[in-house]
Structures are given as C-alpha cells and as structure tokens.
Amino acid sequence: MHFPRAILWDMDGVLADTSELHFQSWKPVLVAQGIHFDRERFHLIYGLKNEDMLPLLAGRPLEAAWMDRVAEQKEQAFRQAMPGHLNPLPGVRKWLQQFNAWGYRQAVASSAPAENVELVVDVLKIRKYFSALVTPGNLPGKPDPTVFLLAASQLCVTPQDCIVIEDSLAGIEAASKAGMHIIAVATTNPPEVLTQADIVVETLDRLIVEQVETLF
C-alpha cells in the first residue's frame, strides 16, 4: 500500500535568505527601545517567534501589547523592504519541481507571521507548489513541534512520512520532536552543529536524489 509523503519547508534561510533583511529591519526598532542588538545576538534568536525572542533580547518579561507593537513595526519594515531584494536560494526551484513530480505533498511550516509567508511565496512566485502555508499563530513556536505536526495533519500525512527542510537549530529540534526526517541546509549555521539532521547540505543544489531516497 502506498502512503502519501510530504515535504515541509521552513521559509527563512531555506526558501530564501531573508536573514539580512530581518537583521536590518529589527535593528533600528530595538535600538529605539533601548535593547542592545548585534549580529551575535541576532544569530541566537534566529528562527524563534517574535514573542519568544523579544523577552530573551530584553532579559526580562515583557507586556504582550508592547511586544505586539514593536514586532509590528519591525514586520512592516521587513515587508516593505522585501520586494526587489528577495530570490530563492540555490536548488529551491529544482527541488520544488522534483518533489512535485514525485507526487509529494508540500507545505511551508514557518514560525514567521502568516503575512510574511504569504508575501514571500508570492514574491518568489512559488505558491503553486504548496498545498498549505502553516504558521503557529497563537500556538507555541519552534522548537515546539506544533507547526510541523499541524502541517502534516493539514496534508493528511503521518509524521514519519514527512521530510522537513530546515536551517535553524530551533527548527531542527522541532522536527526531531515531531518524529520527522530532516534535511538541514547550512545557510545560517555551520554543518558541524546540525547533528540532529539526517542529511546536511551546504545548499539544496548539492542535494542529490540518492540522499533523499535513503529517508524512506
């Protein structure tokens, strides 16, 4: 009996390299609030939901209304800067097409705000490949596995029949907790720290069919 299989794509650092846009969008907003922010601190919180990262950066609990206001300032700046500054990472289009040809169901499963995910897939012109665009909303973000389990449920695929493509440590931990196969892309972390993944590649254009076939 054939069971359906699925590919769950993270967005930031997997579909597109958005890290510099995020950094440049966050920096003036946080500095204006008196919160120290540099690339080292940015790397530590990369991949987390806004409401999870802001208290870590501030070093104290924060009011939800304040976090919502600050995060919205940043996200507006990010979305305004995105058009004209965003391209798919190497190998993304090739593998979207290949997984589609194999009949694999595909979804984006990201901790990013839903508006960002919608805009990215439209700017990159890749929406047609995805059956679902899944974000945690008010549910826990990565490293909690909820977003991946929700995506699998929406695609009607069991966790063990899913491959997650991730770049962040929080995302890889979430996929591992979900019981899914993991392909890690060394976009934001060096390969030697991506040890929880089944396969690690520098870029997706270096991923080969034989590697993917070993996962099922």
PDB file of C-alpha atoms in Angstrom:
ATOM      1  CA  MET A   1       0.000   0.000   0.000  1.00  0.00           C
ATOM      2  CA  HIS A   2       1.331   3.425  -0.951  1.00  0.00           C
ATOM      3  CA  PHE A   3       1.295   6.051   1.785  1.00  0.00           C
ATOM      4  CA  PRO A   4       1.381   9.754   0.886  1.00  0.00           C
ATOM      5  CA  ARG A   5       4.608  11.599   1.609  1.00  0.00           C
ATOM      6  CA  ALA A   6       5.214  15.239   2.304  1.00  0.00           C
ATOM      7  CA  ILE A   7       7.898  17.905   2.296  1.00  0.00           C
ATOM      8  CA  LEU A   8       7.612  20.583   4.972  1.00  0.00           C
ATOM      9  CA  TRP A   9       9.666  23.637   4.096  1.00  0.00           C
ATOM     10  CA  ASP A  10      10.871  26.190   6.576  1.00  0.00           C
ATOM     11  CA  MET A  11      10.895  29.638   4.993  1.00  0.00           C
ATOM     12  CA  ASP A  12      13.619  31.941   6.331  1.00  0.00           C
ATOM     13  CA  GLY A  13      17.028  30.572   5.379  1.00  0.00           C
ATOM     14  CA  VAL A  14      15.559  27.682   3.374  1.00  0.00           C
ATOM     15  CA  LEU A  15      13.302  29.046   0.641  1.00  0.00           C
ATOM     16  CA  ALA A  16      15.075  32.408   0.666  1.00  0.00           C
ATOM     17  CA  ASP A  17      17.933  34.041   2.543  1.00  0.00           C
ATOM     18  CA  THR A  18      15.988  36.647   4.475  1.00  0.00           C
ATOM     19  CA  SER A  19      18.411  36.947   7.398  1.00  0.00           C
ATOM     20  CA  GLU A  20      19.935  40.286   6.382  1.00  0.00           C
ATOM     21  CA  LEU A  21      16.501  41.795   5.763  1.00  0.00           C
ATOM     22  CA  HIS A  22      15.389  40.612   9.203  1.00  0.00           C
ATOM     23  CA  PHE A  23      18.511  41.983  10.880  1.00  0.00           C
ATOM     24  CA  GLN A  24      18.264  45.379   9.194  1.00  0.00           C
ATOM     25  CA  SER A  25      14.535  45.567   9.989  1.00  0.00           C
ATOM     26  CA  TRP A  26      14.975  44.668  13.659  1.00  0.00           C
ATOM     27  CA  LYS A  27      17.994  46.813  14.478  1.00  0.00           C
ATOM     28  CA  PRO A  28      16.521  50.363  14.413  1.00  0.00           C
ATOM     29  CA  VAL A  29      13.322  49.203  16.109  1.00  0.00           C
ATOM     30  CA  LEU A  30      15.148  47.535  19.001  1.00  0.00           C
ATOM     31  CA  VAL A  31      17.768  50.261  19.407  1.00  0.00           C
ATOM     32  CA  ALA A  32      14.954  52.817  19.669  1.00  0.00           C
ATOM     33  CA  GLN A  33      13.594  50.747  22.563  1.00  0.00           C
ATOM     34  CA  GLY A  34      16.964  50.676  24.323  1.00  0.00           C
ATOM     35  CA  ILE A  35      17.605  46.993  23.587  1.00  0.00           C
ATOM     36  CA  HIS A  36      21.146  46.058  22.586  1.00  0.00           C
ATOM     37  CA  PHE A  37      21.136  44.222  19.263  1.00  0.00           C
ATOM     38  CA  ASP A  38      24.009  42.978  17.133  1.00  0.00           C
ATOM     39  CA  ARG A  39      24.638  40.093  14.756  1.00  0.00           C
ATOM     40  CA  GLU A  40      25.733  37.732  17.519  1.00  0.00           C
ATOM     41  CA  ARG A  41      22.500  38.266  19.444  1.00  0.00           C
ATOM     42  CA  PHE A  42      20.507  38.022  16.216  1.00  0.00           C
ATOM     43  CA  HIS A  43      22.022  34.614  15.490  1.00  0.00           C
ATOM     44  CA  LEU A  44      20.986  33.351  18.927  1.00  0.00           C
ATOM     45  CA  ILE A  45      17.300  34.169  18.419  1.00  0.00           C
ATOM     46  CA  TYR A  46      17.022  33.368  14.708  1.00  0.00           C
ATOM     47  CA  GLY A  47      14.090  31.049  13.982  1.00  0.00           C
ATOM     48  CA  LEU A  48      12.052  31.939  17.085  1.00  0.00           C
ATOM     49  CA  LYS A  49       8.646  33.596  17.155  1.00  0.00           C
ATOM     50  CA  ASN A  50       8.720  37.316  17.929  1.00  0.00           C
ATOM     51  CA  GLU A  51       7.026  36.839  21.298  1.00  0.00           C
ATOM     52  CA  ASP A  52       9.657  34.260  22.260  1.00  0.00           C
ATOM     53  CA  MET A  53      12.701  36.218  21.094  1.00  0.00           C
ATOM     54  CA  LEU A  54      11.881  39.677  22.464  1.00  0.00           C
ATOM     55  CA  PRO A  55      11.982  38.724  26.181  1.00  0.00           C
ATOM     56  CA  LEU A  56      15.279  36.918  25.562  1.00  0.00           C
ATOM     57  CA  LEU A  57      16.791  40.029  23.997  1.00  0.00           C
ATOM     58  CA  ALA A  58      15.399  42.330  26.691  1.00  0.00           C
ATOM     59  CA  GLY A  59      16.417  39.982  29.505  1.00  0.00           C
ATOM     60  CA  ARG A  60      13.077  40.394  31.263  1.00  0.00           C
ATOM     61  CA  PRO A  61       9.371  39.584  30.884  1.00  0.00           C
ATOM     62  CA  LEU A  62       7.556  41.961  28.541  1.00  0.00           C
ATOM     63  CA  GLU A  63       3.938  43.004  28.201  1.00  0.00           C
ATOM     64  CA  ALA A  64       2.131  41.382  25.290  1.00  0.00           C
ATOM     65  CA  ALA A  65       0.798  44.696  23.973  1.00  0.00           C
ATOM     66  CA  TRP A  66       4.310  46.188  23.919  1.00  0.00           C
ATOM     67  CA  MET A  67       5.691  43.151  22.087  1.00  0.00           C
ATOM     68  CA  ASP A  68       2.874  43.273  19.535  1.00  0.00           C
ATOM     69  CA  ARG A  69       3.538  46.946  18.831  1.00  0.00           C
ATOM     70  CA  VAL A  70       7.318  46.559  18.486  1.00  0.00           C
ATOM     71  CA  ALA A  71       7.035  43.397  16.391  1.00  0.00           C
ATOM     72  CA  GLU A  72       4.556  45.045  14.031  1.00  0.00           C
ATOM     73  CA  GLN A  73       6.941  47.970  13.468  1.00  0.00           C
ATOM     74  CA  LYS A  74       9.648  45.505  12.504  1.00  0.00           C
ATOM     75  CA  GLU A  75       7.401  43.352  10.306  1.00  0.00           C
ATOM     76  CA  GLN A  76       6.115  46.362   8.390  1.00  0.00           C
ATOM     77  CA  ALA A  77       9.702  47.421   7.679  1.00  0.00           C
ATOM     78  CA  PHE A  78      10.571  43.854   6.639  1.00  0.00           C
ATOM     79  CA  ARG A  79       7.635  43.527   4.252  1.00  0.00           C
ATOM     80  CA  GLN A  80       8.299  46.928   2.697  1.00  0.00           C
ATOM     81  CA  ALA A  81      11.951  46.024   2.059  1.00  0.00           C
ATOM     82  CA  MET A  82      11.266  42.551   0.657  1.00  0.00           C
ATOM     83  CA  PRO A  83      10.150  43.165  -2.965  1.00  0.00           C
ATOM     84  CA  GLY A  84      13.182  43.529  -5.202  1.00  0.00           C
ATOM     85  CA  HIS A  85      15.535  42.139  -2.553  1.00  0.00           C
ATOM     86  CA  LEU A  86      14.467  38.508  -2.433  1.00  0.00           C
ATOM     87  CA  ASN A  87      15.433  35.497  -4.529  1.00  0.00           C
ATOM     88  CA  PRO A  88      15.043  31.755  -3.942  1.00  0.00           C
ATOM     89  CA  LEU A  89      18.128  30.064  -2.549  1.00  0.00           C
ATOM     90  CA  PRO A  90      20.126  27.737  -4.846  1.00  0.00           C
ATOM     91  CA  GLY A  91      18.316  24.485  -5.582  1.00  0.00           C
ATOM     92  CA  VAL A  92      14.925  25.565  -4.229  1.00  0.00           C
ATOM     93  CA  ARG A  93      13.085  25.705  -7.566  1.00  0.00           C
ATOM     94  CA  LYS A  94      14.710  22.470  -8.722  1.00  0.00           C
ATOM     95  CA  TRP A  95      13.568  20.555  -5.644  1.00  0.00           C
ATOM     96  CA  LEU A  96      10.106  22.102  -5.529  1.00  0.00           C
ATOM     97  CA  GLN A  97       9.663  20.820  -9.067  1.00  0.00           C
ATOM     98  CA  GLN A  98      11.203  17.419  -8.303  1.00  0.00           C
ATOM     99  CA  PHE A  99       9.069  16.770  -5.223  1.00  0.00           C
ATOM    100  CA  ASN A 100       6.022  17.870  -7.184  1.00  0.00           C
ATOM    101  CA  ALA A 101       6.915  15.439  -9.983  1.00  0.00           C
ATOM    102  CA  TRP A 102       7.178  12.614  -7.425  1.00  0.00           C
ATOM    103  CA  GLY A 103       3.713  13.431  -6.134  1.00  0.00           C
ATOM    104  CA  TYR A 104       4.894  14.556  -2.701  1.00  0.00           C
ATOM    105  CA  ARG A 105       2.586  16.966  -0.902  1.00  0.00           C
ATOM    106  CA  GLN A 106       4.311  20.207   0.081  1.00  0.00           C
ATOM    107  CA  ALA A 107       3.731  22.883   2.700  1.00  0.00           C
ATOM    108  CA  VAL A 108       5.538  25.820   4.231  1.00  0.00           C
ATOM    109  CA  ALA A 109       5.813  25.369   8.011  1.00  0.00           C
ATOM    110  CA  SER A 110       7.318  28.518   9.487  1.00  0.00           C
ATOM    111  CA  SER A 111       7.444  30.439  12.762  1.00  0.00           C
ATOM    112  CA  ALA A 112       7.161  33.665  10.766  1.00  0.00           C
ATOM    113  CA  PRO A 113       3.970  35.747  10.774  1.00  0.00           C
ATOM    114  CA  ALA A 114       1.438  34.495   8.242  1.00  0.00           C
ATOM    115  CA  GLU A 115       1.604  37.786   6.302  1.00  0.00           C
ATOM    116  CA  ASN A 116       5.338  37.286   5.754  1.00  0.00           C
ATOM    117  CA  VAL A 117       4.884  33.741   4.478  1.00  0.00           C
ATOM    118  CA  GLU A 118       2.145  34.824   2.075  1.00  0.00           C
ATOM    119  CA  LEU A 119       4.316  37.631   0.712  1.00  0.00           C
ATOM    120  CA  VAL A 120       7.470  35.511   0.343  1.00  0.00           C
ATOM    121  CA  VAL A 121       5.811  32.742  -1.680  1.00  0.00           C
ATOM    122  CA  ASP A 122       4.200  35.361  -3.917  1.00  0.00           C
ATOM    123  CA  VAL A 123       7.386  37.405  -4.407  1.00  0.00           C
ATOM    124  CA  LEU A 124       9.281  34.199  -5.260  1.00  0.00           C
ATOM    125  CA  LYS A 125       6.375  33.018  -7.472  1.00  0.00           C
ATOM    126  CA  ILE A 126       6.313  29.560  -5.864  1.00  0.00           C
ATOM    127  CA  ARG A 127       2.853  29.480  -4.249  1.00  0.00           C
ATOM    128  CA  LYS A 128       1.601  26.901  -6.780  1.00  0.00           C
ATOM    129  CA  TYR A 129       3.804  24.190  -5.250  1.00  0.00           C
ATOM    130  CA  PHE A 130       2.235  24.351  -1.785  1.00  0.00           C
ATOM    131  CA  SER A 131      -0.976  22.782  -0.566  1.00  0.00           C
ATOM    132  CA  ALA A 132      -0.720  24.633   2.762  1.00  0.00           C
ATOM    133  CA  LEU A 133       1.052  27.604   4.334  1.00  0.00           C
ATOM    134  CA  VAL A 134       1.254  26.846   8.041  1.00  0.00           C
ATOM    135  CA  THR A 135       2.296  29.178  10.860  1.00  0.00           C
ATOM    136  CA  PRO A 136       1.792  28.624  14.596  1.00  0.00           C
ATOM    137  CA  GLY A 137      -0.315  31.741  15.205  1.00  0.00           C
ATOM    138  CA  ASN A 138      -1.134  31.693  18.907  1.00  0.00           C
ATOM    139  CA  LEU A 139       0.266  28.168  19.305  1.00  0.00           C
ATOM    140  CA  PRO A 140       3.848  27.517  20.502  1.00  0.00           C
ATOM    141  CA  GLY A 141       6.625  28.203  18.000  1.00  0.00           C
ATOM    142  CA  LYS A 142       9.746  26.189  17.255  1.00  0.00           C
ATOM    143  CA  PRO A 143      11.474  24.318  18.931  1.00  0.00           C
ATOM    144  CA  ASP A 144       7.994  23.084  19.867  1.00  0.00           C
ATOM    145  CA  PRO A 145       6.902  20.634  17.114  1.00  0.00           C
ATOM    146  CA  THR A 146       3.349  22.011  16.827  1.00  0.00           C
ATOM    147  CA  VAL A 147       3.791  23.804  13.491  1.00  0.00           C
ATOM    148  CA  PHE A 148       5.193  20.680  11.817  1.00  0.00           C
ATOM    149  CA  LEU A 149       2.534  18.387  13.270  1.00  0.00           C
ATOM    150  CA  LEU A 150      -0.151  20.842  12.191  1.00  0.00           C
ATOM    151  CA  ALA A 151       1.273  20.930   8.660  1.00  0.00           C
ATOM    152  CA  ALA A 152       1.354  17.123   8.466  1.00  0.00           C
ATOM    153  CA  SER A 153      -2.252  17.000   9.651  1.00  0.00           C
ATOM    154  CA  GLN A 154      -3.365  19.530   7.043  1.00  0.00           C
ATOM    155  CA  LEU A 155      -1.652  17.480   4.324  1.00  0.00           C
ATOM    156  CA  CYS A 156      -3.141  14.222   5.711  1.00  0.00           C
ATOM    157  CA  VAL A 157       0.331  12.676   6.010  1.00  0.00           C
ATOM    158  CA  THR A 158       1.798  10.863   9.024  1.00  0.00           C
ATOM    159  CA  PRO A 159       4.849  12.448  10.714  1.00  0.00           C
ATOM    160  CA  GLN A 160       7.096   9.522   9.759  1.00  0.00           C
ATOM    161  CA  ASP A 161       6.225  10.145   6.101  1.00  0.00           C
ATOM    162  CA  CYS A 162       7.354  13.782   6.248  1.00  0.00           C
ATOM    163  CA  ILE A 163      10.698  15.328   5.391  1.00  0.00           C
ATOM    164  CA  VAL A 164      11.409  18.696   6.990  1.00  0.00           C
ATOM    165  CA  ILE A 165      13.861  21.059   5.291  1.00  0.00           C
ATOM    166  CA  GLU A 166      15.324  23.404   7.910  1.00  0.00           C
ATOM    167  CA  ASP A 167      18.274  25.652   8.655  1.00  0.00           C
ATOM    168  CA  SER A 168      17.766  26.776  12.262  1.00  0.00           C
ATOM    169  CA  LEU A 169      18.632  24.786  15.371  1.00  0.00           C
ATOM    170  CA  ALA A 170      15.184  25.502  16.813  1.00  0.00           C
ATOM    171  CA  GLY A 171      13.534  24.181  13.659  1.00  0.00           C
ATOM    172  CA  ILE A 172      15.662  21.047  13.536  1.00  0.00           C
ATOM    173  CA  GLU A 173      14.861  20.334  17.185  1.00  0.00           C
ATOM    174  CA  ALA A 174      11.157  20.804  16.454  1.00  0.00           C
ATOM    175  CA  ALA A 175      11.273  18.407  13.506  1.00  0.00           C
ATOM    176  CA  SER A 176      13.119  15.831  15.599  1.00  0.00           C
ATOM    177  CA  LYS A 177      10.490  16.086  18.344  1.00  0.00           C
ATOM    178  CA  ALA A 178       7.810  15.587  15.680  1.00  0.00           C
ATOM    179  CA  GLY A 179       9.423  12.313  14.593  1.00  0.00           C
ATOM    180  CA  MET A 180      10.101  13.512  11.058  1.00  0.00           C
ATOM    181  CA  HIS A 181      13.038  13.078   8.695  1.00  0.00           C
ATOM    182  CA  ILE A 182      15.269  16.145   8.454  1.00  0.00           C
ATOM    183  CA  ILE A 183      17.337  17.730   5.708  1.00  0.00           C
ATOM    184  CA  ALA A 184      19.400  20.599   7.111  1.00  0.00           C
ATOM    185  CA  VAL A 185      20.738  23.400   4.948  1.00  0.00           C
ATOM    186  CA  ALA A 186      23.841  25.154   6.296  1.00  0.00           C
ATOM    187  CA  THR A 187      22.565  28.638   5.499  1.00  0.00           C
ATOM    188  CA  THR A 188      22.694  30.146   8.980  1.00  0.00           C
ATOM    189  CA  ASN A 189      24.631  27.520  10.946  1.00  0.00           C
ATOM    190  CA  PRO A 190      27.820  25.583  10.145  1.00  0.00           C
ATOM    191  CA  PRO A 191      27.322  21.919   9.174  1.00  0.00           C
ATOM    192  CA  GLU A 192      29.062  20.602  12.298  1.00  0.00           C
ATOM    193  CA  VAL A 193      26.294  21.866  14.613  1.00  0.00           C
ATOM    194  CA  LEU A 194      23.433  20.403  12.560  1.00  0.00           C
ATOM    195  CA  THR A 195      23.920  16.950  14.034  1.00  0.00           C
ATOM    196  CA  GLN A 196      20.235  16.183  14.640  1.00  0.00           C
ATOM    197  CA  ALA A 197      19.535  16.174  10.902  1.00  0.00           C
ATOM    198  CA  ASP A 198      19.559  13.026   8.757  1.00  0.00           C
ATOM    199  CA  ILE A 199      21.188  14.853   5.847  1.00  0.00           C
ATOM    200  CA  VAL A 200      23.205  18.080   5.893  1.00  0.00           C
ATOM    201  CA  VAL A 201      23.992  20.038   2.733  1.00  0.00           C
ATOM    202  CA  GLU A 202      25.641  23.397   2.171  1.00  0.00           C
ATOM    203  CA  THR A 203      22.915  24.350  -0.307  1.00  0.00           C
ATOM    204  CA  LEU A 204      19.970  22.481  -1.799  1.00  0.00           C
ATOM    205  CA  ASP A 205      21.557  22.430  -5.237  1.00  0.00           C
ATOM    206  CA  ARG A 206      24.054  19.972  -3.717  1.00  0.00           C
ATOM    207  CA  LEU A 207      21.323  17.611  -2.532  1.00  0.00           C
ATOM    208  CA  ILE A 208      21.064  14.519  -4.728  1.00  0.00           C
ATOM    209  CA  VAL A 209      18.196  12.131  -5.403  1.00  0.00           C
ATOM    210  CA  GLU A 210      20.003   9.180  -3.819  1.00  0.00           C
ATOM    211  CA  GLN A 211      20.244  11.023  -0.495  1.00  0.00           C
ATOM    212  CA  VAL A 212      16.522  11.726  -0.422  1.00  0.00           C
ATOM    213  CA  GLU A 213      15.729   8.114  -1.303  1.00  0.00           C
ATOM    214  CA  THR A 214      17.540   6.907   1.828  1.00  0.00           C
ATOM    215  CA  LEU A 215      14.979   8.659   4.052  1.00  0.00           C
ATOM    216  CA  PHE A 216      12.040   6.398   3.133  1.00  0.00           C
TER     217      PHE A 216
END
